[in-house]
Coordinates of C-alpha atoms in Angstrom, one line a residue:
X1 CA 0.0 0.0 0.0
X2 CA 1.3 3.9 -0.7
X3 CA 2.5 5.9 2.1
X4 CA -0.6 8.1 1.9
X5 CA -2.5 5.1 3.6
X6 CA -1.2 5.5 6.8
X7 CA -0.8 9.0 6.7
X8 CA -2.3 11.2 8.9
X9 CA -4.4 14.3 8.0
X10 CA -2.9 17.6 6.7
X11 CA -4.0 20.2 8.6
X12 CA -3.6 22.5 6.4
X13 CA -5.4 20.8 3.7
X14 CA -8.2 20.4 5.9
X15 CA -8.7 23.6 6.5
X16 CA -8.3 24.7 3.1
X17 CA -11.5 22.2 2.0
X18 CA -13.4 23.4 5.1
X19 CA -12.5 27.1 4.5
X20 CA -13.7 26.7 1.0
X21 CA -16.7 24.6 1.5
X22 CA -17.6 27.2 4.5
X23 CA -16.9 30.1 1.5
X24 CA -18.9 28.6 -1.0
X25 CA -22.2 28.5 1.8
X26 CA -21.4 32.1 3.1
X27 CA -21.5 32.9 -0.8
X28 CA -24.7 31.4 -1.6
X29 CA -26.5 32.8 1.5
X30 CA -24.9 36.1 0.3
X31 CA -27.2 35.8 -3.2
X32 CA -30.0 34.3 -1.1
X33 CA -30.4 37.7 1.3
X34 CA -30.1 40.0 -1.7
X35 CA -32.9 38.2 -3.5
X36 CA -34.7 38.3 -0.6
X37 CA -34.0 41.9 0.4
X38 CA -36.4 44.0 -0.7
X39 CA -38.0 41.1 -2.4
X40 CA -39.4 43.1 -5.3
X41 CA -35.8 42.3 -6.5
X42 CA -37.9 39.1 -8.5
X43 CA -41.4 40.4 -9.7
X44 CA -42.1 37.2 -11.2
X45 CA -43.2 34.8 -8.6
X46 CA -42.1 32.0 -10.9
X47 CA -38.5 33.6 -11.2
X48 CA -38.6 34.3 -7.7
X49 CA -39.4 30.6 -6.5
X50 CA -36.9 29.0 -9.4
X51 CA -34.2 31.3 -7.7
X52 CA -35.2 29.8 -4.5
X53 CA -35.1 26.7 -5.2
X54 CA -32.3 27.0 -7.4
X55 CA -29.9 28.3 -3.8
X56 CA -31.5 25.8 -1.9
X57 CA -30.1 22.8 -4.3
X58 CA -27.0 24.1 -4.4
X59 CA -26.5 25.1 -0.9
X60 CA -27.9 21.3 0.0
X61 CA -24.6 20.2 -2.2
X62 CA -22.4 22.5 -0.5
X63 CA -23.4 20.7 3.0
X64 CA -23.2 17.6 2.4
X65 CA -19.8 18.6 1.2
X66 CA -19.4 20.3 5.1
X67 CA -20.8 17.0 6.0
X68 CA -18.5 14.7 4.6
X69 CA -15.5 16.8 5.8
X70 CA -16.8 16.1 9.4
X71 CA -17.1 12.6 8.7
X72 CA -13.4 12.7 7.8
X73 CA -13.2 14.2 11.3
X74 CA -15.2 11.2 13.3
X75 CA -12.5 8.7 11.7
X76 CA -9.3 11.2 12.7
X77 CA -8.7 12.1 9.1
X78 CA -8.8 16.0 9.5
X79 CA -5.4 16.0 11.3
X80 CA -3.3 14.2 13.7
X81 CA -4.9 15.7 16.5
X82 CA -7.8 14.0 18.2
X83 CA -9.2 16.9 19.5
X84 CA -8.5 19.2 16.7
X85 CA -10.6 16.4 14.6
X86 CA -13.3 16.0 17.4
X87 CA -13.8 20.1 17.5
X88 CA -14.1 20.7 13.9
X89 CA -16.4 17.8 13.7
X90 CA -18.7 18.1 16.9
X91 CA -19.2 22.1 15.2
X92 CA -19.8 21.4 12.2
X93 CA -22.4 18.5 12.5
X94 CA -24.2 19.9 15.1
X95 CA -24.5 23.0 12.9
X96 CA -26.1 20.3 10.0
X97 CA -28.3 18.7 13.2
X98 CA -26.3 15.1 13.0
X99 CA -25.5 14.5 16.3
X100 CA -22.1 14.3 16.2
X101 CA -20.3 11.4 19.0
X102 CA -23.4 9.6 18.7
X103 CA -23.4 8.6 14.8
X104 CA -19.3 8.5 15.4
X105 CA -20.1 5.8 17.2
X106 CA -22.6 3.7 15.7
X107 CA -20.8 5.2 12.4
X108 CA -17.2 3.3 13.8
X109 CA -19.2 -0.1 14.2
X110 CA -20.7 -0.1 10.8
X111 CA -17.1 -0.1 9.3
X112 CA -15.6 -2.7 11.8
X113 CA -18.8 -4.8 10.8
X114 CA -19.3 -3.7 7.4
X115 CA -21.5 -6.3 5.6
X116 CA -21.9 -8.6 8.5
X117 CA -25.3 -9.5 8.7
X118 CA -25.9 -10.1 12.2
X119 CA -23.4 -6.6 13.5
X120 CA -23.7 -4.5 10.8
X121 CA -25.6 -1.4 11.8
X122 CA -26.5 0.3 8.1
X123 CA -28.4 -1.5 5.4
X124 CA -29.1 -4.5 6.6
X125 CA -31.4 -6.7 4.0
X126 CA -33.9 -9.0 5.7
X127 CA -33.6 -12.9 4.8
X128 CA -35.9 -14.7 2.9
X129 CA -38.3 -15.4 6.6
X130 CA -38.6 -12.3 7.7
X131 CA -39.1 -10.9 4.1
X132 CA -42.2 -13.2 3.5
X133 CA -43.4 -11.7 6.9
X134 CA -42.7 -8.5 5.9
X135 CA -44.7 -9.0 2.6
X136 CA -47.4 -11.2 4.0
X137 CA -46.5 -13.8 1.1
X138 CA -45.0 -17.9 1.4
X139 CA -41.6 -18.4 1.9
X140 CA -41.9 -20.7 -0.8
X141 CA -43.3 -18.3 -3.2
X142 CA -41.0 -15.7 -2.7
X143 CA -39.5 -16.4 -6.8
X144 CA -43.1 -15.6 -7.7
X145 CA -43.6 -12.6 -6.1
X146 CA -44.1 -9.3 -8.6
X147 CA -42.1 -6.1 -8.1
X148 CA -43.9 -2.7 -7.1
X149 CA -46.1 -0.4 -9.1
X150 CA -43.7 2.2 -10.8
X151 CA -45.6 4.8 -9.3
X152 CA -45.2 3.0 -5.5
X153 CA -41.9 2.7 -6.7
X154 CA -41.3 6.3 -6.8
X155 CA -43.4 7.2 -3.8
X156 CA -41.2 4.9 -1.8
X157 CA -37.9 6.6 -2.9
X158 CA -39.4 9.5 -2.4
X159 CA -40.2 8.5 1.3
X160 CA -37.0 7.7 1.5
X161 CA -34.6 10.4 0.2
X162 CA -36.6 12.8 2.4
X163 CA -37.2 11.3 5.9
X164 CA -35.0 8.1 5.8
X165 CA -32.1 10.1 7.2
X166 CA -34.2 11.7 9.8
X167 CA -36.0 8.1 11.0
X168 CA -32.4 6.4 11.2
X169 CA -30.8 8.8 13.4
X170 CA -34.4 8.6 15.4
X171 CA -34.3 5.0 15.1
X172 CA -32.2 3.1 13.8
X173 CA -34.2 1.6 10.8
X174 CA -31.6 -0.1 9.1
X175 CA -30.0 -2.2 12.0
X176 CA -30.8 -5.7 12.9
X177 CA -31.6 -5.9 16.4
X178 CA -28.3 -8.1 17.2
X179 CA -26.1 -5.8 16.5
X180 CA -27.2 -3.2 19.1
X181 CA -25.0 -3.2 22.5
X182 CA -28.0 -3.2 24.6
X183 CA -31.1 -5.9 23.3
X184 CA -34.5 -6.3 24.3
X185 CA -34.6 -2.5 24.5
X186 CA -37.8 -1.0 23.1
X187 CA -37.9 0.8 19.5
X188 CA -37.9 4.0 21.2
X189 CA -34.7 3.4 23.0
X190 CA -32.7 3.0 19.8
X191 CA -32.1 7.0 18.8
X192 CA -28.7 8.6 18.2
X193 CA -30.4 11.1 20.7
X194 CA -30.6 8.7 23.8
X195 CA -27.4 8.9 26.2
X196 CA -28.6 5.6 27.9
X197 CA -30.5 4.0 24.9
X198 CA -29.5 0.6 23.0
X199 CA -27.0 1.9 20.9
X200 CA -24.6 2.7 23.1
X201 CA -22.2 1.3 26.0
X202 CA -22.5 3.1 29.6
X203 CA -19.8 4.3 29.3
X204 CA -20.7 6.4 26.3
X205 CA -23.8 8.7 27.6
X206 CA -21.8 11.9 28.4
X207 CA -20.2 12.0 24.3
X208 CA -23.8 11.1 23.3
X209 CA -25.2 13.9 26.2
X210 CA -23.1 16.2 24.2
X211 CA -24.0 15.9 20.6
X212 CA -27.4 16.7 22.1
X213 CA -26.7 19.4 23.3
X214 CA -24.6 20.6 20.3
X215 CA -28.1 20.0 18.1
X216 CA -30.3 22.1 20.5
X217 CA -28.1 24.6 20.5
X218 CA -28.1 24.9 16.9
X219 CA -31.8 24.1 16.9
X220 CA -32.1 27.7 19.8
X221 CA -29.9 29.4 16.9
X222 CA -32.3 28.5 14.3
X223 CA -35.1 29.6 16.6
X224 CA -33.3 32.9 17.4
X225 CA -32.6 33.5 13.2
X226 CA -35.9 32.9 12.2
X227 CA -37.0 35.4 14.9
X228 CA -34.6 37.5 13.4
X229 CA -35.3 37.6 9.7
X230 CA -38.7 35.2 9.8
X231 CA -39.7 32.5 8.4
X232 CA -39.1 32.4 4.7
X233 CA -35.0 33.4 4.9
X234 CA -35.0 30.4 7.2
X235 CA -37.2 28.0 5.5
X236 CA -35.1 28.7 1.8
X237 CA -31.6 29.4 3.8
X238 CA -31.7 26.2 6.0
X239 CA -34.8 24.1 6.0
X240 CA -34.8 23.5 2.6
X241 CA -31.1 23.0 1.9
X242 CA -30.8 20.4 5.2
X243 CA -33.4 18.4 2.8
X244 CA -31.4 18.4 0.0
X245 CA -28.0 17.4 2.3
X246 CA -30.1 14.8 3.8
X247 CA -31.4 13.1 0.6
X248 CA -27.9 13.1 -0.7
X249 CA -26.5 11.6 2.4
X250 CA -28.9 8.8 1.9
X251 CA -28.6 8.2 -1.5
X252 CA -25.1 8.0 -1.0
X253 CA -24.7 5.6 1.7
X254 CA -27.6 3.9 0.1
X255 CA -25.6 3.2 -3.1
X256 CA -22.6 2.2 -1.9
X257 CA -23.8 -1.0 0.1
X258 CA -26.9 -1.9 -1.8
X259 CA -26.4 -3.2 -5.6
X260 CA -27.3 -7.0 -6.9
X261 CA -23.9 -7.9 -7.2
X262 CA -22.6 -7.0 -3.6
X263 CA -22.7 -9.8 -1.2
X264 CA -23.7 -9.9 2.4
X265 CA -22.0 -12.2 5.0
X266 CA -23.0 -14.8 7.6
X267 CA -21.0 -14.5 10.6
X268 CA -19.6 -18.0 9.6
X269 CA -18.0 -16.6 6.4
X270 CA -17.2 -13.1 7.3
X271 CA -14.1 -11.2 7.6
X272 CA -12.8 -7.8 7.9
X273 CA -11.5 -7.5 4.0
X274 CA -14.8 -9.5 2.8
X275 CA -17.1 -7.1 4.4
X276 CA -14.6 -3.9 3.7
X277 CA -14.5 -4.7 0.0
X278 CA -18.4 -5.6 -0.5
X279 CA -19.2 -2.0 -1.7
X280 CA -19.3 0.0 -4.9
X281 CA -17.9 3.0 -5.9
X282 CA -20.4 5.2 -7.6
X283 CA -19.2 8.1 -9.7
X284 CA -20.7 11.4 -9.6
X285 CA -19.1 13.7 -11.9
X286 CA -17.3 16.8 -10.8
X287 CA -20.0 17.5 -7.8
X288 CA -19.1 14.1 -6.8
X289 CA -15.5 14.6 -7.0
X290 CA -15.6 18.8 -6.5
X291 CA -18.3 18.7 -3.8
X292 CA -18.7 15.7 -1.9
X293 CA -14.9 15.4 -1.5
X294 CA -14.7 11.6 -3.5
X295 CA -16.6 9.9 -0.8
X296 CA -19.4 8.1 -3.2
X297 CA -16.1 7.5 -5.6
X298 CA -13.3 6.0 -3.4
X299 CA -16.2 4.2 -0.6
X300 CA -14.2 0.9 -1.2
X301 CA -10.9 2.4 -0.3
X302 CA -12.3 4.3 2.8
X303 CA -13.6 1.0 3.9
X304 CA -10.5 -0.2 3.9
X305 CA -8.6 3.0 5.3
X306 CA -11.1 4.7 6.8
X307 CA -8.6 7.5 8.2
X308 CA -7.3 8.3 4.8
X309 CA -8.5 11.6 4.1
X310 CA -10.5 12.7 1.4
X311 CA -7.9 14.9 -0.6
X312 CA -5.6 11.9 -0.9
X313 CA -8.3 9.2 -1.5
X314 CA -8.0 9.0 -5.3
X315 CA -4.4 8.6 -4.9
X316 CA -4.9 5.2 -2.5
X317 CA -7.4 3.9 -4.5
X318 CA -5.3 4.1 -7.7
X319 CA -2.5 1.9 -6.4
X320 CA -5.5 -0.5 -4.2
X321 CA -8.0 -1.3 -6.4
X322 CA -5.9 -3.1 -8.6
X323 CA -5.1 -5.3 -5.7
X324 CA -8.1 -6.4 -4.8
X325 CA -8.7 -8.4 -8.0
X326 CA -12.6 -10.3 -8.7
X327 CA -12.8 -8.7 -5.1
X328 CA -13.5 -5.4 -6.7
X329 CA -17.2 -5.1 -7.2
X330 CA -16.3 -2.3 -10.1
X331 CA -18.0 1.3 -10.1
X332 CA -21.6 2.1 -10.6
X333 CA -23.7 4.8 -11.5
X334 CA -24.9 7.8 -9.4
X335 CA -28.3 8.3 -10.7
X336 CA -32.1 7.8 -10.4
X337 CA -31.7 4.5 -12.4
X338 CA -29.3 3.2 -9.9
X339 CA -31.7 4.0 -6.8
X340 CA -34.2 2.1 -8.8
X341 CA -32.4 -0.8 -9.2
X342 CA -31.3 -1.2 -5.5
X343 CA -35.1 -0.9 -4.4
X344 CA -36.4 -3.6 -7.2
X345 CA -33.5 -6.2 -6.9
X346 CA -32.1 -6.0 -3.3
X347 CA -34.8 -6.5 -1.7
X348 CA -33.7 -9.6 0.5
X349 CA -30.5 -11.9 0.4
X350 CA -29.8 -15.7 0.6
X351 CA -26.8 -17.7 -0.5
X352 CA -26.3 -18.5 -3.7
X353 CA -23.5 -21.0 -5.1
X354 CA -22.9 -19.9 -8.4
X355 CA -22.7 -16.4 -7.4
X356 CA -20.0 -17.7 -4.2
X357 CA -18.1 -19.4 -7.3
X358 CA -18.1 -16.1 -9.5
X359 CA -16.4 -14.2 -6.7
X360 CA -13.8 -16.9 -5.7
X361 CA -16.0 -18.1 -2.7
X362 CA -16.3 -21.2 -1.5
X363 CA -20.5 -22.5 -1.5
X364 CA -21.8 -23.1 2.2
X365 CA -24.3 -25.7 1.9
X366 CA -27.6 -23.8 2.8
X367 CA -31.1 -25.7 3.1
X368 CA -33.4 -26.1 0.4
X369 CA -34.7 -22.8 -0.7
X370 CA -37.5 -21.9 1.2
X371 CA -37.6 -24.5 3.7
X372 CA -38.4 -23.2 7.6
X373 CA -34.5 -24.4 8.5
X374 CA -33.4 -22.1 5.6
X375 CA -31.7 -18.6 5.9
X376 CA -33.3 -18.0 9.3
X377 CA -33.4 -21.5 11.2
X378 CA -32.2 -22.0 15.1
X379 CA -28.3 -21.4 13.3
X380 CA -28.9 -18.4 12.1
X381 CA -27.7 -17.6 8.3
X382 CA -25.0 -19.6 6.7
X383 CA -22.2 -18.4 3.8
X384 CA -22.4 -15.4 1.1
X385 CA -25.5 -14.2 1.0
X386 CA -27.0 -12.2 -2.4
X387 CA -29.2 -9.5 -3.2
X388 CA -32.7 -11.1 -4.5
X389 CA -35.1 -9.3 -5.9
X390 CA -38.7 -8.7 -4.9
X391 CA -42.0 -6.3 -4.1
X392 CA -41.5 -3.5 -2.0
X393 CA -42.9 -3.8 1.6
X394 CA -44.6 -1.4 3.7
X395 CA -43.1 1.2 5.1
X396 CA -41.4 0.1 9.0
X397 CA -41.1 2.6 11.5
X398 CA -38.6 0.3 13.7
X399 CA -35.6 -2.4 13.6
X400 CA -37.0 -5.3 12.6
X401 CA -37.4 -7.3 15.8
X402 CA -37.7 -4.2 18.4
X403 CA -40.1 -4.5 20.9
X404 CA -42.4 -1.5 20.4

């Protein structure tokens, strides 16, 4: 591996992305005010509310931008200082409302568990029981099952790209109930937002107590603004953009780990490097590369060298991808397509032999396909487990599993 793997974080490269990131939102609010102030600036109300939402798109970019550079900062990849890192972050998360110790937390676990289908905490699929439950449908019929109207289909993403960031960081949605620290906990007591709740160790609470606090007082600064300058400035300056930054968080993360030909793992046939390298880069263009600082383009490498930071990922990923071989999962699109795809063919995973050979993998003999000793039996889940596809279920407002 190059040196830049184990580097740390140049602190004066950090701050040169953050300083820019922060100039390019200080612009944007700049050309929001003035459109705003007087607002006969745009007599057309349909030029007014194109400008609108025209600042509010691009400020939602320039966020999650912000919000990947804190990310950086939650895996000690701003510099080689943990508290310099820890500062920059806890600021400016709690300025984006992500509560900042609390998802660096649960955030650490998902990449020492990546793809583990028992401890991962993000993305977990459900197997082939519990997604016959889920759809009310035989586990033998599951082959025969149709995929979702296309216009549920877009409702659903919708649903989504616009709360699902919100509902995980209130509850978890994506995590299996085994993977929490404390079980048997009710759905409630699953939110980034609870010092003594089930994702966390005791020892934990205070960090967790803080990133609270960091969010309230951003949420008493937003109060205090919109008092200020009322309630449309705040609406198109912040509500609107923390959308957009929140819909492109999720459609990133969502990307990366969800595609038909990424495996999940059994905790019989998991490792570290399996579960690291079961991702996909997904390329984005310059906003991907400009913008969100390469994170939906070098996810694999990050996976594997999670403090590398973002200004020297293309460099790692140049000299490991070609390492990595068949292990490589290749690069995917960053599109509507793609989301579409990942919602009508990953819909629940079992093994699958000729897949296992495909990828170098050696077949774990699994029960007969749909038999009540299958994925889910008193063992639990054996070998590589695939992507099947399937209708969309109903909308769950808790872990599978949690006690409500």
């Amino acid at each position: 591996m190059p040196p830049l793997t184990t580097a740390p974080g140049n602190l004066a490269w950090s701050l040169f992305y953050l300083s820019r990131d922060l100039t390019y939102a200080g612009l944007l609010v700049t050309g929001l005010y003035r459109l705003l102030h007087p607002p006969a600036v745009i007599d057309s109300p349909v030029l007014y509310y194109m400008a609108m939402c025209g600042s509010s798109v691009c400020q939602g970019i320039v966020w999650t931008g912000l919000w990947v550079i804190a990310h950086d900062c939650g895996h000690s990849g701003f510099s080689r200082w943990g508290w310099r890192n820890d500062l920059v972050g806890f600021v400016v998360h709690s300025g984006l409302l992500t509560p900042y110790f609390a998802w660096k937390s649960t955030h650490r676990r998902h990449h020492i568990y990546a793809n583990h289908i028992e401890k991962d905490l993000n993305y977990v699929p459900a197997l082939r029981q519990s997604y016959a439950r889920q759809i009310g449908a035989a586990m033998e019929a599951l082959e025969e099952v149709g995929q979702a109207a296309p216009l549920v289909l877009l409702l659903r993403i919708v649903l989504q790209q616009t709360i699902g960031w919100n509902w995980y960081i209130l509850s978890n949605i994506t995590c299996p109930p085994t993977a929490v620290v404390k079980k048997g906990m009710s759905v409630w007591r699953h939110s980034h937002f609870d010092p003594r709740g089930a994702l966390f160790h005791t020892s934990e609470w205070q960090a967790v107590l803080l990133s609270d606090l960091g969010c309230l007082a951003a949420l008493g600064g937003l109060y205090r603004l919109g008092q200020g300058v009322g309630s449309a400035p705040l609406l198109w300056g912040y509500v609107v953009p923390w959308i957009w930054r929140n819909h492109w968080i999720v459609m990133i993360t969502y990307l990366h780990h969800t595609h038909p030909d990424v495996p999940k793992y059994s905790p019989g046939s998991w490792t570290f490097l399996r579960g690291a390298t079961a991702t996909i880069d997904r390329d984005f263009g310059l906003i991907g590369r400009h913008f969100f600082h390469h994170i939906a383009s070098d996810h694999v490498t990050h996976h594997l060298v999670s403090r590398i930071p973002h200004y020297y990922s293309p460099v790692a990923s140049r000299a490991i991808v070609p390492l990595l071989g068949r292990h490589y999962h290749g690069r995917g699109e960053f599109n509507y397509a793609a989301l579409q795809t990942a919602f009508t063919e990953c819909q629940w995973v079992e093994a699958d032999g000729r897949k296992d050979a495909a990828l170098g993998l050696r077949a774990a003999k699994e029960p007969p396909s749909g038999s009540s000793k299958g994925s889910e039996g008193s063992k639990g889940p054996r070998g590589t487990l695939w992507y099947r596809s399937g209708r969309i279920p109903s909308p769950e407002y808790k872990m599978r599993g949690a006690r409500c």
